[in-house]
Coordinates of C-alpha atoms and ligand atoms in Angstrom, one line a residue:
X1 CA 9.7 96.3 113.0
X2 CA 12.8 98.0 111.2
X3 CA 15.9 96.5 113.5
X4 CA 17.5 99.2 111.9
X5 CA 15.9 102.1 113.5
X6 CA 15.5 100.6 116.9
X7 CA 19.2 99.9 117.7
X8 CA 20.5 103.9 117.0
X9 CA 21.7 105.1 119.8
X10 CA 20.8 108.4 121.0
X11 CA 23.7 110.3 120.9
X12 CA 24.6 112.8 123.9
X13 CA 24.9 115.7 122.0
X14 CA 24.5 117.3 118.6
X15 CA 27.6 118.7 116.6
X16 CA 26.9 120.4 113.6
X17 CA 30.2 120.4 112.2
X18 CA 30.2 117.0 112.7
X19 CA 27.2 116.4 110.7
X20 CA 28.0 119.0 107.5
X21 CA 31.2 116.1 107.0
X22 CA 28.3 113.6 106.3
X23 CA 27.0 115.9 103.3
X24 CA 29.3 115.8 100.3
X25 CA 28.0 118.5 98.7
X26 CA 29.9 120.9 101.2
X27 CA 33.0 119.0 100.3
X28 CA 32.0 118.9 96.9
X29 CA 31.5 123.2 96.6
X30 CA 34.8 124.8 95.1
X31 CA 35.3 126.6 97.9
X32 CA 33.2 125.0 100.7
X33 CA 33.9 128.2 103.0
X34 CA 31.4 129.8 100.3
X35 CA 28.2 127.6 100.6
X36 CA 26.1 128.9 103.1
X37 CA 23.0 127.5 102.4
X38 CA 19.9 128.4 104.1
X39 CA 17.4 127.3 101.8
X40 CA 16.5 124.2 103.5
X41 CA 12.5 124.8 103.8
X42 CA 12.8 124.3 99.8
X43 CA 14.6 121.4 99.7
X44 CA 17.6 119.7 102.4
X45 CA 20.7 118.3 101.3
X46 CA 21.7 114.3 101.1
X47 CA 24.1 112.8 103.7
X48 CA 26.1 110.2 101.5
X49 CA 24.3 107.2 103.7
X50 CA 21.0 108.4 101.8
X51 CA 23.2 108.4 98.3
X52 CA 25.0 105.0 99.6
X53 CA 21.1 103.9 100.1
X54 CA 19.5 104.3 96.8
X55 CA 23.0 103.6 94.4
X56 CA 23.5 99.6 96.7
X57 CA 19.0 99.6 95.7
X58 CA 20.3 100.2 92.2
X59 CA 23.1 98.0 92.4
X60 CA 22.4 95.0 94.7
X61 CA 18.5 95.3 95.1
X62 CA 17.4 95.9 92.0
X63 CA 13.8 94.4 90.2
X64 CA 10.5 94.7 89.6
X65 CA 8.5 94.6 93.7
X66 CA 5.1 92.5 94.1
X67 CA 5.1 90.6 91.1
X68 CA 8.3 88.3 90.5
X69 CA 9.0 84.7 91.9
X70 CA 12.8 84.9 91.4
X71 CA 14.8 85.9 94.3
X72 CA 15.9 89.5 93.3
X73 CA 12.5 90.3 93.3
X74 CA 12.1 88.9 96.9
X75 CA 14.8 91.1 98.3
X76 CA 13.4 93.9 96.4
X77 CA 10.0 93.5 97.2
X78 CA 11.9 93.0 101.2
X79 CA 13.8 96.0 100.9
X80 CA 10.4 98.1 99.9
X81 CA 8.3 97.0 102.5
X82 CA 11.0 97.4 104.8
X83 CA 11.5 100.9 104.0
X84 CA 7.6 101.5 104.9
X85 CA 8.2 100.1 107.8
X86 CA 11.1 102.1 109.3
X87 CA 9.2 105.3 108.2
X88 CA 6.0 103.8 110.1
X89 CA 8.3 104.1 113.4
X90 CA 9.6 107.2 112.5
X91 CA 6.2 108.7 112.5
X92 CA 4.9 106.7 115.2
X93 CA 2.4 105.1 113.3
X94 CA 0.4 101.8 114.6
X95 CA 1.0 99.5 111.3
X96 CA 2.6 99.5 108.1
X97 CA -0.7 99.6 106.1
X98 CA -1.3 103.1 107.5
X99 CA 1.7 104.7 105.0
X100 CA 1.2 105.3 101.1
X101 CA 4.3 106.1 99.0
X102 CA 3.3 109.0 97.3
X103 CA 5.5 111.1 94.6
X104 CA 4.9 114.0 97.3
X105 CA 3.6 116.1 99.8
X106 CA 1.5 118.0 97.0
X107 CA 0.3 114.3 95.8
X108 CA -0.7 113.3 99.2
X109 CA -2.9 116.0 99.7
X110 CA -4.3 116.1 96.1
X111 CA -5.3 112.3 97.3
X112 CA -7.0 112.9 100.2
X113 CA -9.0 116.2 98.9
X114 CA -9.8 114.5 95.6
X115 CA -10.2 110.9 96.8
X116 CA -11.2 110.9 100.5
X117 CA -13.4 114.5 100.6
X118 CA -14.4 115.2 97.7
X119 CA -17.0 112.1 97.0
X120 CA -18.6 113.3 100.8
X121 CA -18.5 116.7 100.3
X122 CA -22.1 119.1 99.7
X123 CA -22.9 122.2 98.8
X124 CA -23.3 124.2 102.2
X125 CA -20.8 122.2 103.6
X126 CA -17.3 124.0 105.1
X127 CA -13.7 122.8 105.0
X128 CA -11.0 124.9 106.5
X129 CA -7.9 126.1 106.2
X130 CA -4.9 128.5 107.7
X131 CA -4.3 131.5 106.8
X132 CA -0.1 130.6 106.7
X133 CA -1.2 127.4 104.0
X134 CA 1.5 126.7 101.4
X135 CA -0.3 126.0 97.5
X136 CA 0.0 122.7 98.3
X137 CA -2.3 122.8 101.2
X138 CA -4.3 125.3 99.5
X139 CA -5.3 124.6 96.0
X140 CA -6.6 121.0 96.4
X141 CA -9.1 122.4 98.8
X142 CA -10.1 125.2 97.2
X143 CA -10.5 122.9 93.9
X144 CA -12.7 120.3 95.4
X145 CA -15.2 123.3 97.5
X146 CA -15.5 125.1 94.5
X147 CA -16.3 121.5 92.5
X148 CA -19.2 120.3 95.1
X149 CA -20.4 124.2 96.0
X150 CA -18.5 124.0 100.0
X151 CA -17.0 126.6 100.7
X152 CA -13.8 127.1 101.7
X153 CA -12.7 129.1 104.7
X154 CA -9.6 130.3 106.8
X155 CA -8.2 129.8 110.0
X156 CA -7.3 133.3 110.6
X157 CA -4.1 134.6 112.3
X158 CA -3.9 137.0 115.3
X159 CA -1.3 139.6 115.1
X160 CA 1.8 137.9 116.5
X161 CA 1.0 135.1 113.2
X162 CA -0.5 132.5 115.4
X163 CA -3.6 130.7 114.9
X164 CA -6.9 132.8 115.9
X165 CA -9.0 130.3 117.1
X166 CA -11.2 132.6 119.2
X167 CA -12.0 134.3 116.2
X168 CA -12.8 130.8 114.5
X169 CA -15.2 129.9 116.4
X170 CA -17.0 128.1 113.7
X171 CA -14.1 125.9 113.1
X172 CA -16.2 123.1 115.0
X173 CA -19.4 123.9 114.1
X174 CA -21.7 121.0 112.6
X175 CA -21.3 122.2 108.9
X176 CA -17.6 122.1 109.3
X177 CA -16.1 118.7 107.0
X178 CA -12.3 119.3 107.3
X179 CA -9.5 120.8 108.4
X180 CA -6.1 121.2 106.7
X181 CA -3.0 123.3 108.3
X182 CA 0.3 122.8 108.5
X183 CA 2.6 121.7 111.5
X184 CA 5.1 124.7 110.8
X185 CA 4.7 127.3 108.5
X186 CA 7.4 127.4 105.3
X187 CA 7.1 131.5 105.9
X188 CA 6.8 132.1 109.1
X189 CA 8.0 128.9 111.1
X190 CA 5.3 129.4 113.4
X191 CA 4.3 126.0 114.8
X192 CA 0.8 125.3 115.3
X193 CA -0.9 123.6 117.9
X194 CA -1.6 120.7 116.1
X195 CA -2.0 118.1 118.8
X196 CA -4.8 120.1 120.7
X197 CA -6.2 121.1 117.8
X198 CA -7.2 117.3 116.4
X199 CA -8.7 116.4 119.8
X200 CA -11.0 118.4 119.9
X201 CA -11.7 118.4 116.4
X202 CA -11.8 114.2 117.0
X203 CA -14.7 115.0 120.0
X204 CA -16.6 116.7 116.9
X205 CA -16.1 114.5 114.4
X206 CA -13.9 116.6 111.5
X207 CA -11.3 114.4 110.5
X208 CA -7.8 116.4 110.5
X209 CA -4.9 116.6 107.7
X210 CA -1.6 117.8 108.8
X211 CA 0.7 119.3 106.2
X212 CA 4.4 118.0 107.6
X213 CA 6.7 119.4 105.3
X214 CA 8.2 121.7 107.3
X215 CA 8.6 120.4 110.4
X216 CA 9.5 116.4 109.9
X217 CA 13.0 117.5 109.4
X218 CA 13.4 118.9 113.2
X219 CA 10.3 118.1 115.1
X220 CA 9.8 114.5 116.0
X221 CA 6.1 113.4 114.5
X222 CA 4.0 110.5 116.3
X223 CA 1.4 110.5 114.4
X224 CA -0.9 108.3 117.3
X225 CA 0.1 111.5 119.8
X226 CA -1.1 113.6 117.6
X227 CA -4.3 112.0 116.6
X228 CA -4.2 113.4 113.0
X229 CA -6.3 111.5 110.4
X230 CA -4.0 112.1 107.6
X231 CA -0.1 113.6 107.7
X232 CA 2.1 114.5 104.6
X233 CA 5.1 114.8 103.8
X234 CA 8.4 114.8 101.2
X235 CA 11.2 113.0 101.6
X236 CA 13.8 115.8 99.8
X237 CA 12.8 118.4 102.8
X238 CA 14.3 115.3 105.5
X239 CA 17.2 114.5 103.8
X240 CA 15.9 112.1 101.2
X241 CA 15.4 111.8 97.4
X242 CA 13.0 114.4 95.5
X243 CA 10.3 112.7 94.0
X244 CA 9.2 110.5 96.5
X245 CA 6.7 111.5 99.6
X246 CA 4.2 109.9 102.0
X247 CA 1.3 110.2 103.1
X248 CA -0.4 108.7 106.4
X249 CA -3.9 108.2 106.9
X250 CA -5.5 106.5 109.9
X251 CA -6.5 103.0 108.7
X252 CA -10.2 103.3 108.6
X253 CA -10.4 106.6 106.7
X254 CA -8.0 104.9 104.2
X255 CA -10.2 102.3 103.3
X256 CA -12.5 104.7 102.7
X257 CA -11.0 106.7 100.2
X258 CA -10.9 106.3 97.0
X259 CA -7.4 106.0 94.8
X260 CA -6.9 108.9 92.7
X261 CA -5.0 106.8 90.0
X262 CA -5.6 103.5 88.6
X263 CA -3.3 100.7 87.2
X264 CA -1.4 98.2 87.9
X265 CA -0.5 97.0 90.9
X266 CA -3.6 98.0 92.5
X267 CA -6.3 96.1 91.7
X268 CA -7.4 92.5 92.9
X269 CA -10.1 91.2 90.0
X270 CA -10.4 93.7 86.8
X271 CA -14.0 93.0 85.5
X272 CA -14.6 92.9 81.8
X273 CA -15.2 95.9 79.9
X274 CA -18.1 97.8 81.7
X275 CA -17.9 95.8 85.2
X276 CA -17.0 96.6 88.1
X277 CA -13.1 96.0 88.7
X278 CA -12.0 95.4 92.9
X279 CA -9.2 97.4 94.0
X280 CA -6.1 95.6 96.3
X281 CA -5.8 96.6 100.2
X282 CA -4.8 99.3 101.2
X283 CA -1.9 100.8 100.5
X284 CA -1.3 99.0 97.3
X285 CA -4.4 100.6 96.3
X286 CA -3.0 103.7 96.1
X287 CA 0.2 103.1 94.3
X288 CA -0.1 102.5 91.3
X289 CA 2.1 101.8 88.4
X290 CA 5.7 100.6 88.9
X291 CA 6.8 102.6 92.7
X292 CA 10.2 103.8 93.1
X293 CA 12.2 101.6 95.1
X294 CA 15.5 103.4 95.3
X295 CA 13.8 106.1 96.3
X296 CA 12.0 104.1 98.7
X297 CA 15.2 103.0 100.1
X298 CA 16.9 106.4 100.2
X299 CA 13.9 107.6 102.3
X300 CA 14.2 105.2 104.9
X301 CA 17.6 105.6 105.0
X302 CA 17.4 109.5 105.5
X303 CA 14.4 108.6 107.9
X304 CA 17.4 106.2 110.1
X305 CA 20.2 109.1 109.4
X306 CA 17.7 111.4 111.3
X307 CA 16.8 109.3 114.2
X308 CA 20.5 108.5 114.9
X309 CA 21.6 112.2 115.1
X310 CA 19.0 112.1 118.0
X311 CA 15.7 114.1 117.6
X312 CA 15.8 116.0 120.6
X313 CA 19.4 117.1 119.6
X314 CA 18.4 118.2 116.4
X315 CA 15.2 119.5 117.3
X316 CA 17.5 122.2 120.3
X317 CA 20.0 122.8 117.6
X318 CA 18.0 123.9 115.2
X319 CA 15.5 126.5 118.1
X320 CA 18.5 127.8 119.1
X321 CA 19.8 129.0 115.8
X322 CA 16.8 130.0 114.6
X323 CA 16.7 132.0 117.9
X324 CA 20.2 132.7 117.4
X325 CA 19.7 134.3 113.6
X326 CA 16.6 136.4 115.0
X327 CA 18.5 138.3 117.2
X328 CA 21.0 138.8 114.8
X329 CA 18.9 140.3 112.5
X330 CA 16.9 143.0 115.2
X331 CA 20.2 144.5 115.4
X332 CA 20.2 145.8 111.8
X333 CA 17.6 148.6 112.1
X334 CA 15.4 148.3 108.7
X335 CA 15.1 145.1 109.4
X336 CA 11.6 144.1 110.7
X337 CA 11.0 140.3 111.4
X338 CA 7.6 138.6 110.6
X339 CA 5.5 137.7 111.8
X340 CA 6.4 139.2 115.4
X341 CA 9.7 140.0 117.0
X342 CA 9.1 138.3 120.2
X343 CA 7.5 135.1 119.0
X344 CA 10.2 131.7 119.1
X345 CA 9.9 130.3 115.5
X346 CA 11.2 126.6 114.1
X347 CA 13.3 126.6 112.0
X348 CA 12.6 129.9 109.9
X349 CA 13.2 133.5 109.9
X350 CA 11.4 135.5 107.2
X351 CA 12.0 138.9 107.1
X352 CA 11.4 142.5 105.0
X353 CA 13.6 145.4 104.6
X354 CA 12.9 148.9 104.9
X355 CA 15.1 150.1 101.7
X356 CA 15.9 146.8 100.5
X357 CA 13.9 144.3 97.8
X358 CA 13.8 141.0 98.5
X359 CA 15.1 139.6 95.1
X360 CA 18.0 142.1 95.4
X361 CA 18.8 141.4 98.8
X362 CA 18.9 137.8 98.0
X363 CA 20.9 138.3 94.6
X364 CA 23.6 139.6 96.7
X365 CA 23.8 137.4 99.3
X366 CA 24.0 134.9 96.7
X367 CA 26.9 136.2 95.5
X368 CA 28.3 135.9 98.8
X369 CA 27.6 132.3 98.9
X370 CA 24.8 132.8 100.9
X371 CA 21.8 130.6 100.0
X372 CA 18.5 132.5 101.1
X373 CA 15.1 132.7 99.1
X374 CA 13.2 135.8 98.3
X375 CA 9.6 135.8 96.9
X376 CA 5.9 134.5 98.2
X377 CA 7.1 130.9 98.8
X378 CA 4.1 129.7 97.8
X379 CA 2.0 131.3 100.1
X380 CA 0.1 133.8 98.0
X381 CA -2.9 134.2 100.9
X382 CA -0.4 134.6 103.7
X383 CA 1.1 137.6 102.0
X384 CA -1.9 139.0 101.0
X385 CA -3.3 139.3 104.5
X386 CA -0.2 140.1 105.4
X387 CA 0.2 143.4 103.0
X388 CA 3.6 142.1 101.3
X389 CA 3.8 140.7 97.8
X390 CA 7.7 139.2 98.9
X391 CA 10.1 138.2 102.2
X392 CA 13.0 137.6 102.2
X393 CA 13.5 133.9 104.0
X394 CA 16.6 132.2 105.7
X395 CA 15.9 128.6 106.8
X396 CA 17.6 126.6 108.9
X397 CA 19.0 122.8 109.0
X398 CA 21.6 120.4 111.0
X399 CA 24.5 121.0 109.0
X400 CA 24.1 125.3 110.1
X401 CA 26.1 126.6 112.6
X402 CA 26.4 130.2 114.0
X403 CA 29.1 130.6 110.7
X404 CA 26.1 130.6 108.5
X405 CA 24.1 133.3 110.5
X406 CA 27.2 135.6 110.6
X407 CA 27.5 135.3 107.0
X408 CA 24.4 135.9 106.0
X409 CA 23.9 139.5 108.4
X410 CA 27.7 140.4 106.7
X411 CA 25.9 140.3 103.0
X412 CA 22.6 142.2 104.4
X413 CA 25.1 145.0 105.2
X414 CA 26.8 144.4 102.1
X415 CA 23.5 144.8 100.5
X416 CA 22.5 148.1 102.1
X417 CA 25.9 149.6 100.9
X418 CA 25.2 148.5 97.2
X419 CA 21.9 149.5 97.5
X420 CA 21.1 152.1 100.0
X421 CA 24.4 154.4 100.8
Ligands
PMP1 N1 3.7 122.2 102.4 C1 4.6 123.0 102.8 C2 4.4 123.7 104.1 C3 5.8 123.2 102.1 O1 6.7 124.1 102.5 C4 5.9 122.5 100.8 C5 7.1 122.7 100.0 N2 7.7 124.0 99.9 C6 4.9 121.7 100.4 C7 3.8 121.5 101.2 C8 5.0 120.9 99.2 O2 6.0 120.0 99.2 P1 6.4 119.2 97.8 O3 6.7 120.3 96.8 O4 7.6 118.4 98.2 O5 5.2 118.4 97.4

């Protein structure tokens, strides 16, 4: 049990300009007034504790984990599966054993579709999906029906952008394998029912994977509430280092899967040329090669940062911007809001112009320092259905404050006078 993690404190209540001063790349900008950045379902900023985190593994923690008798390696090794730990509480998980290190969100999943359904998938056999999936949670699934002849289907989306699930009724049928959706969707920040969904999936026997990446950063995740049998998620999108991600799978299915990569570090007894070899427990098993400590580190320590702003905090903070941003935006009259005006949405606001394109809307807010994206984000089938081939997205994080909304409507209306007068 991380010490760390259970003596923060819950703070009474959440300042965001407080918080930006723990991010030195606002200090960092040559004009901080100028960074408004509301990119954050791509990728979050670093609070210098998470930079403080992985230099001191560099520094004072650094050697080879698992392996090495000498006491650097101990503390190493220490520091690691300390790291796992603090992330199992984060996510409310029951032990340590139940969290791989991954490189990824897009790992985790490739894992679990490649290594956990693919060997028990058959032709005839369904695994579904939402229609909001990002690639991530798309391709793998898509790769693995078309290998063993399933086929894949979608959740599809009534007309305010939430699940249809009358319309699926299917979705627990006996031919049904799996089931892979996100928490919140990267486009529309529509949050599924993801909780009520697993249960009764669970009563019918289709194990669950929930695609985290977008909400881990404002919505608190216990996994054993949710009764998910796998969760992903990056550390970059939650305030830690890119290239490292996780992936939770309830112990049992994890033992049953199979590692996609083999190597060191994984493997009990290697038999001799055409024997058998007998992989390591779980979750060695499934990191192989030499795993990234500091990164390790940096996680945990954005996973600690988190906890002691206070999750509810953050979680009100960021609802009431969002909330904040949308009615911002219905008062600019070509704007239309997706996927429905009315609907509450976490942390996202995606959004189309009557007059305007998306790239160039996003150009020129970028020129006012604001940070927005413009495109499919990765969520070709979405947009599809949806009619559009781009949106224009703002996203929303813990160092925002109403600032960044006003800036961001003061380029749209720049925009429309470049563009449209
Ligand atoms: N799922 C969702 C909903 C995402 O938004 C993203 C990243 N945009 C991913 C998965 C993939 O995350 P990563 O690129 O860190 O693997």
């Amino acid at each position: 049990m991380s010490p760390a993690v259970h003596s923060i404190r819950e703070p009474e209540s959440f300042d965001p300009e407080r918080v930006k001063r723990d991010f030195p790349i606002f200090e960092h900008a040559t004009d901080p007034q100028r960074l408004h950045y509301l990119d954050n379902a791509a990728t979050t900023h670093k609070p210098g504790a998470v930079v403080d985190a992985i230099t001191s593994s560099y520094t004072q923690c650094y050697a080879p984990i698992h392996r090495g008798l000498y006491p650097l390696a101990e503390q190493a090794t220490s520091q690691y599966e300390r790291a796992r730990r603090t992330l199992q509480h984060f996510i409310g998980a029951s032990s340590p054993e139940a969290l791989v290190f991954t490189a990824s969100a897009t790992e985790a999943i490739n894992m679990v579709a490649s290594g956990w359904l693919k060997p028990r998938l058959c032709s005839g056999d369904v695994v579904w999906v939402s229609r909001m999936e990002h690639h991530s949670n798309y391709l793998p699934w898509q790769r693995v029906c078309r290998e063993s002849g399933a086929e894949l289907r979608f959740i599809e989306l009534t007309r305010e952008g939430q699940l249809d699930l009358d319309s699926s009724r299917e979705l627990f049928a006996e031919r049904s394998k799996f089931i892979a959706l996100c928490h919140v969707s990267n486009v529309l920040g529509i949050e599924n029912p993801v909780a009520a969904l697993c249960a009764e999936a669970n009563e019918h026997g289709i194990p669950v994977l929930v695609d985290a990446a977008q909400s881990v950063s404002h919505l608190e995740i216990d996994v054993s509430a949710m009764g998910c049998d796998f969760l992903v998620f990056s550390a970059h999108k939650m305030f830690g280092p890119t290239g490292i991600g996780l992936l939770y799978g309830r112990e049992d299915r994890l033992a049953d899967m199979e590692p996609l990569q083999v190597g060191g570090g994984m493997v009990d007894i290697v038999g001799d040329a055409t024997r058998e070899s007998c992989w390591a427990e779980i979750p060695a098993r499934f990191e192989a090669g030499s795993p990234d400590m500091p990164g390790a580190a940096g996680f945990a320590a954005a996973a600690e940062y988190l906890a002691g702003l206070g999750r509810e905090g953050v979680r009100r903070h960021i609802a009431s911007l969002t909330q904040f941003a949308a009615e911002q935006l219905r008062t600019i009259p070509d704007i239309s809001l997706l996927p429905h005006p009315e609907l509450p949405s976490s942390g996202i606001v995606s959004f189309t112009h009557r007059s305007l394109h998306p790239h160039d809307l996003a150009q020129v807010a970028g020129e006012a320092g604001v940070a927005i994206r413009a495109g499919h984000h990765c969520a070709q089938p979405l947009l599809n259905h949806l009619g559009l081939a781009a949106t224009t997205r703002a996203s929303f994080s813990i160092y925002n404050d109403a600032s960044d909304v006003e800036a961001l409507i003061d380029a749209i209306l720049t925009a429309q006078k470049v563009f449209c007068e």
